[in-house]
PDB file of C-alpha atoms in Angstrom:
ATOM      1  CA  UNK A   1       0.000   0.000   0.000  1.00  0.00           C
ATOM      2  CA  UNK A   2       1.610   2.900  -1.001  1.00  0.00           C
ATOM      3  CA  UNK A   3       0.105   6.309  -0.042  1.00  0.00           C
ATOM      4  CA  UNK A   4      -0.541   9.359  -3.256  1.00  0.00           C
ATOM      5  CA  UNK A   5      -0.783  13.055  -3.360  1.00  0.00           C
ATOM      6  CA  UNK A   6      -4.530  12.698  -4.464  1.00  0.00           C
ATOM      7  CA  UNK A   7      -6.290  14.099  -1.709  1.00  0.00           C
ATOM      8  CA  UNK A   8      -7.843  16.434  -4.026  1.00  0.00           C
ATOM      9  CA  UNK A   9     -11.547  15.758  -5.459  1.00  0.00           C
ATOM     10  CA  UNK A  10     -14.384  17.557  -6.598  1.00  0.00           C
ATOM     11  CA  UNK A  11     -16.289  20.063  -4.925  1.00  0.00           C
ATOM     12  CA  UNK A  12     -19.623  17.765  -4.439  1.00  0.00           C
ATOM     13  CA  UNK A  13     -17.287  15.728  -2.547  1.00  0.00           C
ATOM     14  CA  UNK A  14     -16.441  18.353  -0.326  1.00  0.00           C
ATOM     15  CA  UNK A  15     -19.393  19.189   0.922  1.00  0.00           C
ATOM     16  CA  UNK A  16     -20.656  15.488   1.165  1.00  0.00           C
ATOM     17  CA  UNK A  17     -17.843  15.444   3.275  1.00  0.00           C
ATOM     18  CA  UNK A  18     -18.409  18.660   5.340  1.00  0.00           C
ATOM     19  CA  UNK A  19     -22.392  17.780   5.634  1.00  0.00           C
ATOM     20  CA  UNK A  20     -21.716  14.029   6.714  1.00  0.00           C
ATOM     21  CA  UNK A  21     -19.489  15.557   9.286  1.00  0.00           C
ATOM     22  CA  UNK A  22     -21.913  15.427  12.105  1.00  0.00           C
ATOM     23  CA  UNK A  23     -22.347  11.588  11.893  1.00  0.00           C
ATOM     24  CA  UNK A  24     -21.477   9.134  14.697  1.00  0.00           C
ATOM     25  CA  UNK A  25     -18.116   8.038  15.511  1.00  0.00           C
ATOM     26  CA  UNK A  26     -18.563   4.633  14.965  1.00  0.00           C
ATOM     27  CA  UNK A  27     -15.299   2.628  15.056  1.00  0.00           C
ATOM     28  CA  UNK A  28     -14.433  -1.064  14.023  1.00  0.00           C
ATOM     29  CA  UNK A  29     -16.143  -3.417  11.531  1.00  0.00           C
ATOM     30  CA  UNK A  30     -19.429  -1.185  11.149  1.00  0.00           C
ATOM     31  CA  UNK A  31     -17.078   1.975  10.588  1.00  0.00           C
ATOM     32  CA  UNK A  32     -15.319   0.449   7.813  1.00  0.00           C
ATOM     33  CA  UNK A  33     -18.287   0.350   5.692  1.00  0.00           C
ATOM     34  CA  UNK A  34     -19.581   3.511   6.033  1.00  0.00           C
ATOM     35  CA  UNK A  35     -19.184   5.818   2.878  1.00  0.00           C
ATOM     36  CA  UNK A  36     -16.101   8.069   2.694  1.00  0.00           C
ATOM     37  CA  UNK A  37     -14.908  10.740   0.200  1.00  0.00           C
ATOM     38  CA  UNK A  38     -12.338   8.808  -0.977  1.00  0.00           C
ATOM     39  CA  UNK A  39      -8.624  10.846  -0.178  1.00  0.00           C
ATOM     40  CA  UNK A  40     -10.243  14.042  -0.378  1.00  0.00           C
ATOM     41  CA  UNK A  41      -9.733  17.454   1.859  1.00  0.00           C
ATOM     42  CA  UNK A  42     -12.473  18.655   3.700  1.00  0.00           C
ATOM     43  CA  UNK A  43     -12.047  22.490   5.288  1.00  0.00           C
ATOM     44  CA  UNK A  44     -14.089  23.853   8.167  1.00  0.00           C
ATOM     45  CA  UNK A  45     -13.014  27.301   9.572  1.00  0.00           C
ATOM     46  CA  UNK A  46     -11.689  27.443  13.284  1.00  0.00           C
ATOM     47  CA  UNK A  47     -12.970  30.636  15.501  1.00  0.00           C
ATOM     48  CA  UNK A  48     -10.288  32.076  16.986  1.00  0.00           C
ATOM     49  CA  UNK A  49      -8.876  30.232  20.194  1.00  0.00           C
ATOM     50  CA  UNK A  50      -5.538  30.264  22.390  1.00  0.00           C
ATOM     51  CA  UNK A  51      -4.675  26.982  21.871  1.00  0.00           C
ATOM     52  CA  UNK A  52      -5.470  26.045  18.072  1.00  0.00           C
ATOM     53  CA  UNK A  53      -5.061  27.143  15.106  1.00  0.00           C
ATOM     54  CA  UNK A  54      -7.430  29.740  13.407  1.00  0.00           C
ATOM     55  CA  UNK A  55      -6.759  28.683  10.288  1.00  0.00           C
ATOM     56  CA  UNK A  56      -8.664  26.012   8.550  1.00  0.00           C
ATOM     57  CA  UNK A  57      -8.650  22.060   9.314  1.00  0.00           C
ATOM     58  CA  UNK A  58      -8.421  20.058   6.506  1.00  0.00           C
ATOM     59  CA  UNK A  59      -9.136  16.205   6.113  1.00  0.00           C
ATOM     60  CA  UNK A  60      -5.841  14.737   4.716  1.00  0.00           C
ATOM     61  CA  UNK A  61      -3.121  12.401   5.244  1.00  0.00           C
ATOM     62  CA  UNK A  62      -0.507  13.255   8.617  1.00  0.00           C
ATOM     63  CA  UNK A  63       2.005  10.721   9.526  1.00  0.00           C
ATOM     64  CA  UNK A  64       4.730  11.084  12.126  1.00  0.00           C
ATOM     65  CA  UNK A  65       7.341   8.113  13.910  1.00  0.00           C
ATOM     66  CA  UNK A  66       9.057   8.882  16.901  1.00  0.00           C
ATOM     67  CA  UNK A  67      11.775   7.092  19.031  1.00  0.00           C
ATOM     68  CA  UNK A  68       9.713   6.270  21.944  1.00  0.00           C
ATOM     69  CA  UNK A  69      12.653   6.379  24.415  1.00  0.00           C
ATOM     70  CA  UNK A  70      14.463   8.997  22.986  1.00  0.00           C
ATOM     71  CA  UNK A  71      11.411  11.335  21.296  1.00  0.00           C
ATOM     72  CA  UNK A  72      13.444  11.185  18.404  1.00  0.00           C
ATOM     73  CA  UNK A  73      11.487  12.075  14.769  1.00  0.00           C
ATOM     74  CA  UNK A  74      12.061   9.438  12.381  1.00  0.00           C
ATOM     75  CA  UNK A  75       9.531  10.188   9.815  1.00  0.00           C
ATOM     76  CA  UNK A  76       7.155  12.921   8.965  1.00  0.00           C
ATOM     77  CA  UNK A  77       4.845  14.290   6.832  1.00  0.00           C
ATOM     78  CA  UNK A  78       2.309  16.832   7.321  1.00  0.00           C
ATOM     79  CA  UNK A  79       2.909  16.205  11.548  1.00  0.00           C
ATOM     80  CA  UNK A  80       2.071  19.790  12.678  1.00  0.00           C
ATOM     81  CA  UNK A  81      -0.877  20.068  10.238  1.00  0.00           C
ATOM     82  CA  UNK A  82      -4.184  21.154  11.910  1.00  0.00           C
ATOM     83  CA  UNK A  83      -6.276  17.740  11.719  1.00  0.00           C
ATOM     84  CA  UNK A  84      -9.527  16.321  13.978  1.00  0.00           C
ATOM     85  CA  UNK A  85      -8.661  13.926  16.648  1.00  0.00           C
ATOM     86  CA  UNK A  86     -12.155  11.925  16.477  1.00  0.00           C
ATOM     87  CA  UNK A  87     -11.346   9.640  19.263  1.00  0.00           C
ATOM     88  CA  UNK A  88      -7.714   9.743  19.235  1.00  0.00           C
ATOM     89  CA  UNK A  89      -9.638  12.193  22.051  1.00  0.00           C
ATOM     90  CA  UNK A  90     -10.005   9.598  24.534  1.00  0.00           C
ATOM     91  CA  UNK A  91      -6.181   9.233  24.901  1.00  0.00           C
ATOM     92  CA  UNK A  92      -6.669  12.634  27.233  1.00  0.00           C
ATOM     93  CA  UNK A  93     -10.104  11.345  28.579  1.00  0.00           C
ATOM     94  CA  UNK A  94      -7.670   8.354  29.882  1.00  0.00           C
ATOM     95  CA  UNK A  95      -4.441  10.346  31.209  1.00  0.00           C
ATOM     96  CA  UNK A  96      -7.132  12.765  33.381  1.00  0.00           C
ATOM     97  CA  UNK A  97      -8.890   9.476  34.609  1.00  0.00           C
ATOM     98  CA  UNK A  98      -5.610   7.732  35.794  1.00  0.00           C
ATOM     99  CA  UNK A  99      -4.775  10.972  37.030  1.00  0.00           C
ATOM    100  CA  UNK A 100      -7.488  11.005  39.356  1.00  0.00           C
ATOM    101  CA  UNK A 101      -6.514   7.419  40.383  1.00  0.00           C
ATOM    102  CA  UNK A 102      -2.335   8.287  40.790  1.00  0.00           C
ATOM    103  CA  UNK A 103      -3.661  11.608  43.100  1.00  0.00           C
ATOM    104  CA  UNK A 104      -6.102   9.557  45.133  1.00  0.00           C
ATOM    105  CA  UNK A 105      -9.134  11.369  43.949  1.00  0.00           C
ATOM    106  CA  UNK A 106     -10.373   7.526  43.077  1.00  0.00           C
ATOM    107  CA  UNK A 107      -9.606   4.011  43.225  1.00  0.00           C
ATOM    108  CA  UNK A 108      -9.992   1.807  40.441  1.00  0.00           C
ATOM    109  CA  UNK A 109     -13.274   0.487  42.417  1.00  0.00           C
ATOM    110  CA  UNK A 110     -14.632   3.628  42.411  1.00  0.00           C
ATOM    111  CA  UNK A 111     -18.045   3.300  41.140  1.00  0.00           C
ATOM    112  CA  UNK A 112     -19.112   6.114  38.473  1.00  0.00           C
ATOM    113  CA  UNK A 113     -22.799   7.198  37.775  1.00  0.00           C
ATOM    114  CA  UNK A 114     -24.284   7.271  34.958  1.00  0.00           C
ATOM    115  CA  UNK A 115     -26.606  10.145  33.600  1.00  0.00           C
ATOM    116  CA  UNK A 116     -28.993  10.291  30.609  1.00  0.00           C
ATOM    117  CA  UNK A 117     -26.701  12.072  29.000  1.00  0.00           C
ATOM    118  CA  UNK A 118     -23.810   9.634  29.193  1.00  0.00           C
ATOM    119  CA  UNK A 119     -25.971   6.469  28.346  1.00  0.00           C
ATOM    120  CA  UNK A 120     -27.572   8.151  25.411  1.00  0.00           C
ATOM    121  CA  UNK A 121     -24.465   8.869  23.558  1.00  0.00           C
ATOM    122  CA  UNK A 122     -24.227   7.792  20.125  1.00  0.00           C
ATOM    123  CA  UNK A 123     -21.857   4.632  19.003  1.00  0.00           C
ATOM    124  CA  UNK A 124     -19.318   3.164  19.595  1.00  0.00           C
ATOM    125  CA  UNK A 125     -20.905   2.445  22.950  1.00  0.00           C
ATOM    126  CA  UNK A 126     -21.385  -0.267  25.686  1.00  0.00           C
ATOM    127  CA  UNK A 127     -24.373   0.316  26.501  1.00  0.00           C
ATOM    128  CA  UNK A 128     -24.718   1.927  29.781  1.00  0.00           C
ATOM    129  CA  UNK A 129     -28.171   2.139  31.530  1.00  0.00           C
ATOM    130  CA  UNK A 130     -28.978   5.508  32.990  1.00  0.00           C
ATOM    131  CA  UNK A 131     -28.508   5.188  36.921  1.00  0.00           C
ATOM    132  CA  UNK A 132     -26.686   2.203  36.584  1.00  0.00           C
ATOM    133  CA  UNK A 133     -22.688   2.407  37.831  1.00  0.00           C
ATOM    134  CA  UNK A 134     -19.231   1.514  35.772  1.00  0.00           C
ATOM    135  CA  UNK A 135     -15.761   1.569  37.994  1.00  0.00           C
ATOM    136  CA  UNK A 136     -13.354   3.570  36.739  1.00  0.00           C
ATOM    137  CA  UNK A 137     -11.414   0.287  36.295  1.00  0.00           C
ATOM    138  CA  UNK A 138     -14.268  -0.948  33.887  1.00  0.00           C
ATOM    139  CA  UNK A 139     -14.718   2.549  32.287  1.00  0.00           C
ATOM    140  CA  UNK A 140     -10.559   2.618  31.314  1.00  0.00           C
ATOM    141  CA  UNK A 141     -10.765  -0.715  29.588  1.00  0.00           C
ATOM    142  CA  UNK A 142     -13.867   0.447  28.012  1.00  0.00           C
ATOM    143  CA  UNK A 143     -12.391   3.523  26.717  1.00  0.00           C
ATOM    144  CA  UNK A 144      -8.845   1.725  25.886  1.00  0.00           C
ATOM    145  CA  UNK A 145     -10.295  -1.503  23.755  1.00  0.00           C
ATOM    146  CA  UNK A 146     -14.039  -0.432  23.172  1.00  0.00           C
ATOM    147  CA  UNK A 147     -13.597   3.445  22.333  1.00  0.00           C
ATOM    148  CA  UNK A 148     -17.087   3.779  24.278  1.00  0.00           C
ATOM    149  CA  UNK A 149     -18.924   7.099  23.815  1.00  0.00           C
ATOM    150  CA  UNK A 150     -21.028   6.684  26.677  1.00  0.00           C
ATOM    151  CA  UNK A 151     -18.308   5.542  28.839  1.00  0.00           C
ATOM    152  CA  UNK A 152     -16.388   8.621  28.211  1.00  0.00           C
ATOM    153  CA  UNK A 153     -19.018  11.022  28.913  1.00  0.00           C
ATOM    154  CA  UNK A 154     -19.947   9.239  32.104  1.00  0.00           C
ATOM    155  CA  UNK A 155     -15.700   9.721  33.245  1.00  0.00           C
ATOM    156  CA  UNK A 156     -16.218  13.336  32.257  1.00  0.00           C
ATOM    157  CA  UNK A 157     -19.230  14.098  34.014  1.00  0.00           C
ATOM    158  CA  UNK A 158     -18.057  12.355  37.341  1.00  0.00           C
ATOM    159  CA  UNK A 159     -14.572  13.723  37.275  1.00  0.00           C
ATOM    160  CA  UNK A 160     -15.688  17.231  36.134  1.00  0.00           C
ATOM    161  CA  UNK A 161     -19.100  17.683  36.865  1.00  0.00           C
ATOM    162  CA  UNK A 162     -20.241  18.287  32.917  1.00  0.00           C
ATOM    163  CA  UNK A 163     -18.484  17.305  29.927  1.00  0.00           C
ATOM    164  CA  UNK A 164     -17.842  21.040  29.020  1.00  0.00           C
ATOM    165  CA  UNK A 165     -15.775  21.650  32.495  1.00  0.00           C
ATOM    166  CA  UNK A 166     -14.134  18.118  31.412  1.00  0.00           C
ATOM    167  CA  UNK A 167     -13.430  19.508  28.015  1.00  0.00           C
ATOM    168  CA  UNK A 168     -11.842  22.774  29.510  1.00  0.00           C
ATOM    169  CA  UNK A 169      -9.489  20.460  31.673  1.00  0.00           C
ATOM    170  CA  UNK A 170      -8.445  18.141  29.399  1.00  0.00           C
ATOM    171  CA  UNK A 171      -7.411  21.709  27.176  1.00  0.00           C
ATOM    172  CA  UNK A 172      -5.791  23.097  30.175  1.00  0.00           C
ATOM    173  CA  UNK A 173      -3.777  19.453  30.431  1.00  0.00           C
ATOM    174  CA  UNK A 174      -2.751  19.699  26.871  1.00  0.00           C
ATOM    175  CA  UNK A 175      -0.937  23.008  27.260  1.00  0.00           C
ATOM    176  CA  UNK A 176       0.759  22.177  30.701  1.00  0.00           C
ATOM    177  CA  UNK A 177       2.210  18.863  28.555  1.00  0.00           C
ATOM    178  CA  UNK A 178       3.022  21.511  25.527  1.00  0.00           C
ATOM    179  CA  UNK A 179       0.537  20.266  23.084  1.00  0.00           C
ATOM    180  CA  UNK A 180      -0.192  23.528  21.693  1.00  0.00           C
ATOM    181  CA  UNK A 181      -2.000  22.733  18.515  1.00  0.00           C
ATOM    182  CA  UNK A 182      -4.380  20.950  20.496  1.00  0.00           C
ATOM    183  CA  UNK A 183      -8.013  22.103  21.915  1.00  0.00           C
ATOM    184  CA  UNK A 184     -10.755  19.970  23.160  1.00  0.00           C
ATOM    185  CA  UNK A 185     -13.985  20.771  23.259  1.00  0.00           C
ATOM    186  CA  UNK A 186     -15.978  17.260  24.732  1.00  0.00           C
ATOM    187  CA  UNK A 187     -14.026  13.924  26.222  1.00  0.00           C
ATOM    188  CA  UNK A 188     -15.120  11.582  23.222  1.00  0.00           C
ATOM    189  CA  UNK A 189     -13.952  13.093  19.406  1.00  0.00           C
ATOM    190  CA  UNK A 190     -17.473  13.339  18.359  1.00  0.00           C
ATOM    191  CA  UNK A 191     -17.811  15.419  15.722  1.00  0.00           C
ATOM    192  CA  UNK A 192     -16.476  19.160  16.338  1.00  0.00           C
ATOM    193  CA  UNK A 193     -15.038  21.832  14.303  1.00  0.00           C
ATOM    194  CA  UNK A 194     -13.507  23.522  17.036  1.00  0.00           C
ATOM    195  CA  UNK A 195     -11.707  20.599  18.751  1.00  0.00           C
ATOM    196  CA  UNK A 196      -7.977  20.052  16.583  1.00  0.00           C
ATOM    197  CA  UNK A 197      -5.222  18.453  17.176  1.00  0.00           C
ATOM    198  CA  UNK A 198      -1.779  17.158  15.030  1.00  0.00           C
ATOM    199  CA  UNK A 199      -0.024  14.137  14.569  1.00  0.00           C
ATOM    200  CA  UNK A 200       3.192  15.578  16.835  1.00  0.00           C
ATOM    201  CA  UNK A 201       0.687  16.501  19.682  1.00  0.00           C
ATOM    202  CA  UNK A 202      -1.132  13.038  19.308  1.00  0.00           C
ATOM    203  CA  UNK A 203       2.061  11.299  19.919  1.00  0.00           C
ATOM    204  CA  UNK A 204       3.619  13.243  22.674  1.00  0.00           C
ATOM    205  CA  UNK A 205       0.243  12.458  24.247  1.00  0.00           C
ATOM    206  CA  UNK A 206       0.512   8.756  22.881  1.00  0.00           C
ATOM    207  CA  UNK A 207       4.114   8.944  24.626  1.00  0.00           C
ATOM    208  CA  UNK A 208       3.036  10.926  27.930  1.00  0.00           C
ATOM    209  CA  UNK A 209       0.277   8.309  28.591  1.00  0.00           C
ATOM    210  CA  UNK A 210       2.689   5.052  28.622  1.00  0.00           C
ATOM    211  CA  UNK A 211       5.120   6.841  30.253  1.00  0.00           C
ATOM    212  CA  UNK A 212       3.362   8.312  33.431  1.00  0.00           C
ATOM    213  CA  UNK A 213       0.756   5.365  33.788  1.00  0.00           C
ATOM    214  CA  UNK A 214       2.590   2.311  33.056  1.00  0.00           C
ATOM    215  CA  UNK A 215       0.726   0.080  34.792  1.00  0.00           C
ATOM    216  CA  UNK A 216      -2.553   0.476  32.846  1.00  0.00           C
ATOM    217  CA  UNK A 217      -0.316  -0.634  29.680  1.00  0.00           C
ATOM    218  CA  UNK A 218      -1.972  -3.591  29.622  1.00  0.00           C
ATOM    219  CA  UNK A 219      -4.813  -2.132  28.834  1.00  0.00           C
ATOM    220  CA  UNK A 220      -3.986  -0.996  25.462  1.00  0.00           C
ATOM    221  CA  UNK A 221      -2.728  -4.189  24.852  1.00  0.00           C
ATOM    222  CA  UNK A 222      -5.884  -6.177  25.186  1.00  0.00           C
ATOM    223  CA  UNK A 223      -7.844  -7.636  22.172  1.00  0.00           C
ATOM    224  CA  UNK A 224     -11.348  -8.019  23.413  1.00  0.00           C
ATOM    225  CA  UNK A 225     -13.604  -6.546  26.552  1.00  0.00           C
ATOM    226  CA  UNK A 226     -15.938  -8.080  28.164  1.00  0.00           C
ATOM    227  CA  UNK A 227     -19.293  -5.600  30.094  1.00  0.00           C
ATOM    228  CA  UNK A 228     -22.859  -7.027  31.096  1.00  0.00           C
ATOM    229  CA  UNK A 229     -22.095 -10.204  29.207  1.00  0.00           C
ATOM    230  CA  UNK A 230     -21.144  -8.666  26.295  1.00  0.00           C
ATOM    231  CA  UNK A 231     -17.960  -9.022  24.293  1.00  0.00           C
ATOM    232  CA  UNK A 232     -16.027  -6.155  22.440  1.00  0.00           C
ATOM    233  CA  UNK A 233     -13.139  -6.176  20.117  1.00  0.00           C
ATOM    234  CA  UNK A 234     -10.683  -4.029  20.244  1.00  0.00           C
ATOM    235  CA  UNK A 235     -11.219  -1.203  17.818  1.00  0.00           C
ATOM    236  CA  UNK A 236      -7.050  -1.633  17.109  1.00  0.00           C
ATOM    237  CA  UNK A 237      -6.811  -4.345  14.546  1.00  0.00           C
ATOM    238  CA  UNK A 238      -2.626  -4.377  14.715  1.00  0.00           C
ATOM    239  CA  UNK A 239      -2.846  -6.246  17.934  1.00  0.00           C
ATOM    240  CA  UNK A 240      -1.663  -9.904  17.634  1.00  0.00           C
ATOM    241  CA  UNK A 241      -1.354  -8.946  14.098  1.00  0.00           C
ATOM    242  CA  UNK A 242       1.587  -7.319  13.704  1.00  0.00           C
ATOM    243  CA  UNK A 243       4.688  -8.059  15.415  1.00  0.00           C
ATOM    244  CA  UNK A 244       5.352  -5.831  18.613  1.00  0.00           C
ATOM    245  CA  UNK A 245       2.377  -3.526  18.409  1.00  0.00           C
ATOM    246  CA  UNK A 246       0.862  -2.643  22.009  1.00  0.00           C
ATOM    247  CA  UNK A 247      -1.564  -0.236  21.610  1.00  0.00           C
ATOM    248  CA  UNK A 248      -2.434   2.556  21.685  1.00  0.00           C
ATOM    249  CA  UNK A 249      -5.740   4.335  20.098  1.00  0.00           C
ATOM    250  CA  UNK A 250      -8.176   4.629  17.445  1.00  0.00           C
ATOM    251  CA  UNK A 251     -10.227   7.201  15.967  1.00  0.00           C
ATOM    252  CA  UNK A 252     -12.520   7.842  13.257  1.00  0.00           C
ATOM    253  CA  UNK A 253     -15.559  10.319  12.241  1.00  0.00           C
ATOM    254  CA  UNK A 254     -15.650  11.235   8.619  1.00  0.00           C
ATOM    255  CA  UNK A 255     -14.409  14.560   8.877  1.00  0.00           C
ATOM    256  CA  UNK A 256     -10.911  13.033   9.733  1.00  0.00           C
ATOM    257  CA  UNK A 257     -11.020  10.134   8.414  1.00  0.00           C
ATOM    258  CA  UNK A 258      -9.230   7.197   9.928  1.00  0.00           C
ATOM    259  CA  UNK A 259      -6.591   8.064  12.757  1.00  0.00           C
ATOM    260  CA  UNK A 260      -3.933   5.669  14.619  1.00  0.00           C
ATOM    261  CA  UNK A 261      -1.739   6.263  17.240  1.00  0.00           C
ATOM    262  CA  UNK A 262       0.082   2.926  17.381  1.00  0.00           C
ATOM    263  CA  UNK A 263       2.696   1.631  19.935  1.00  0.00           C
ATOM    264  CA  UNK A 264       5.234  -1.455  18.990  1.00  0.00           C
ATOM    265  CA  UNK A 265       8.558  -2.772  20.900  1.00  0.00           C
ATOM    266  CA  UNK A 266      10.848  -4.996  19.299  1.00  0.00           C
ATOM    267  CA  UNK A 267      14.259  -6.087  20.456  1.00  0.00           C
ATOM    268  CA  UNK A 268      14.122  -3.432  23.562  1.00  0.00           C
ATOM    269  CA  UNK A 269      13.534  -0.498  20.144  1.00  0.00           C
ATOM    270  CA  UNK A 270      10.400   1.235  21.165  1.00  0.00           C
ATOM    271  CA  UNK A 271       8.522   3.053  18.739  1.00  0.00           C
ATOM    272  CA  UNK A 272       5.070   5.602  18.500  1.00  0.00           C
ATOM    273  CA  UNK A 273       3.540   5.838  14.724  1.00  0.00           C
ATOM    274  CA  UNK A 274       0.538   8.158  14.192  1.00  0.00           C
ATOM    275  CA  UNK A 275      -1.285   8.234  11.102  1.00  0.00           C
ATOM    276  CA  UNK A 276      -4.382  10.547  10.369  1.00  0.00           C
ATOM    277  CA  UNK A 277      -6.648  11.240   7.546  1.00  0.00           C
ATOM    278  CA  UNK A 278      -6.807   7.283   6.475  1.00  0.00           C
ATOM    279  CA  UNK A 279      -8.973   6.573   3.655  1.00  0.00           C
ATOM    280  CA  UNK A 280     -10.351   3.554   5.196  1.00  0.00           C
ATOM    281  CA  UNK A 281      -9.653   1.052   8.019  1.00  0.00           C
ATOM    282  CA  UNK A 282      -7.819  -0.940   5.962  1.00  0.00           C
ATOM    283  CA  UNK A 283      -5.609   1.546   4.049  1.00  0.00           C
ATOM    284  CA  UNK A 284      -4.887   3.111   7.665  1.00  0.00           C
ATOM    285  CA  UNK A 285      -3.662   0.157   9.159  1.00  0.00           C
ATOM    286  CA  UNK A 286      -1.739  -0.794   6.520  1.00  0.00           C
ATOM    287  CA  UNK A 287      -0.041   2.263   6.240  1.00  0.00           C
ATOM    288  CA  UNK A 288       0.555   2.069  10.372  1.00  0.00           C
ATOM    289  CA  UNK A 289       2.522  -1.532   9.087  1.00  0.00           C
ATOM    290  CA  UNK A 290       4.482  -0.392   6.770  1.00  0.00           C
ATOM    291  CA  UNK A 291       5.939   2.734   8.808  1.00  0.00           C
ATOM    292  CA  UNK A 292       6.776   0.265  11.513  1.00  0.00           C
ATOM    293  CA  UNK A 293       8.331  -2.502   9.538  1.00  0.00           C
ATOM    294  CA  UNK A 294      10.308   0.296   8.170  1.00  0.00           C
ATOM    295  CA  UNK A 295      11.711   1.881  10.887  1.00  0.00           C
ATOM    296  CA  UNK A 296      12.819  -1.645  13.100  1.00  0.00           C
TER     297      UNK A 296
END
């Protein structure tokens, strides 16, 4: 799979692409059917904010590897470009949860409520009753394999209050850890305008993550999740596939197209591969395999 320079298509396609932006979020087998403007760049104007560019977003391709002991860049193209996180999100959703846990806010038995609002969340979900409880253990696997919607608006609303104050935390996070391309506006990557990111900031998140919560790494790691005697696979389709991959995080709406922040260690060389603005599951991931098995 090699990747072109046509991200360029028609304007039809453009605003297909810019109307069928407020769609679900949908990850995994269902999200690789649904219809996408095949490589093309979609543009939606920022307002003006502190942390993000003002400039326009556009939908295209945004690749970056990094050393992950060292930090060193290995590859990139496109890695400061303004792009949508869809739920490449989560990744701060999870580093303000285990924060919580490391200060002693919570304890991984910590039951969490759950509102109306959280359970009614569009897919990918797990299907949360309103009033029912998840522990924040349960909720972190559910973010980390399952990419749950509802599960991340529940973490938000218990750790915050309301997913906006949530939103304005995880923003005030990203600039402490120098991610300043990066704004979030709600704790799941649903469909946004005003909540950008890049492909550096993903993986100095990716890298900040692993690094100050190591023990959850096994999280990333796993290939199914089991809630309420269900079974969910893992939205990350390089584990047990490829050789050394151990996580990290998925994303997709169709305004970004398909994201990856993968994770792989071979031979004690550690590495952190983002790629954004995939054309489909399937050209994503193998793009994410061929950057890897290039740089080991």
């Amino acid at each position: 799979m090699r990747w072109t320079a046509n991200w360029m298509k028609p304007a039809a396609l453009l605003l297909a692409g810019l109307l069928a932006a407020c769609q679900s979020t949908q990850e995994g087998p269902a999200a690789s059917s649904a219809p996408v403007a095949s490589a093309s760049v979609q543009t939606v104007s920022l307002p003006a904010v502190s942390y993000a560019p003002s400039t326009a977003v556009e939908r295209g391709y945004s690749a970056l590897v990094l050393d992950a002991a060292s930090g060193e860049e290995l590859y990139a193209v496109n890695a400061d470009a303004a792009r949508f996180p869809a739920s490449l999100t989560k990744m701060m959703t999870l580093y303000l949860l285990f924060d919580a846990v490391s200060n002693g806010r919570y304890s991984l038995s910590t039951p969490l409520k759950v509102s109306a609002n959280a359970a009614s969340q569009p897919p990918a979900k797990i299907g949360l009753k309103a009033g029912s409880t998840i522990t924040v253990e349960q909720a972190a696997r559910a973010l980390a394999v399952k990419s749950a919607n509802d599960v991340a608006v529940a973490i938000a609303e218990n750790l915050a209050g309301s997913e906006d104050a949530f939103a304005r935390q995880m923003t005030q996070q990203a600039r402490a850890m120098g991610l300043g391309r990066t704004r979030f506006v709600n704790a799941t990557g649903l469909p946004e305008p005003a909540q950008v990111t890049t492909a550096s900031d993903m993986a100095k998140l990716g890298l900040a993550l692993k690094r100050h919560f190591p023990q959850y790494a096994s999280y990333y790691r796993a290939t199914s999740y089991s809630y309420g005697g269900r079974s969910f696979r893992a939205t990350n389709n390089l584990l047990g596939k490829v050789p050394g991959v151990d996580g990290l995080k998925t994303g997709y709406i169709r305004l970004s197209g398909y994201n990856l922040v993968a994770t792989a260690n071979r031979g004690g060389k550690q590495l952190i591969v983002v790629v954004m603005g995939g054309e489909s599951e399937s050209a994503r991931d193998e793009e994410v395999t061929r950057l890897i098995e290039a740089h080991f």
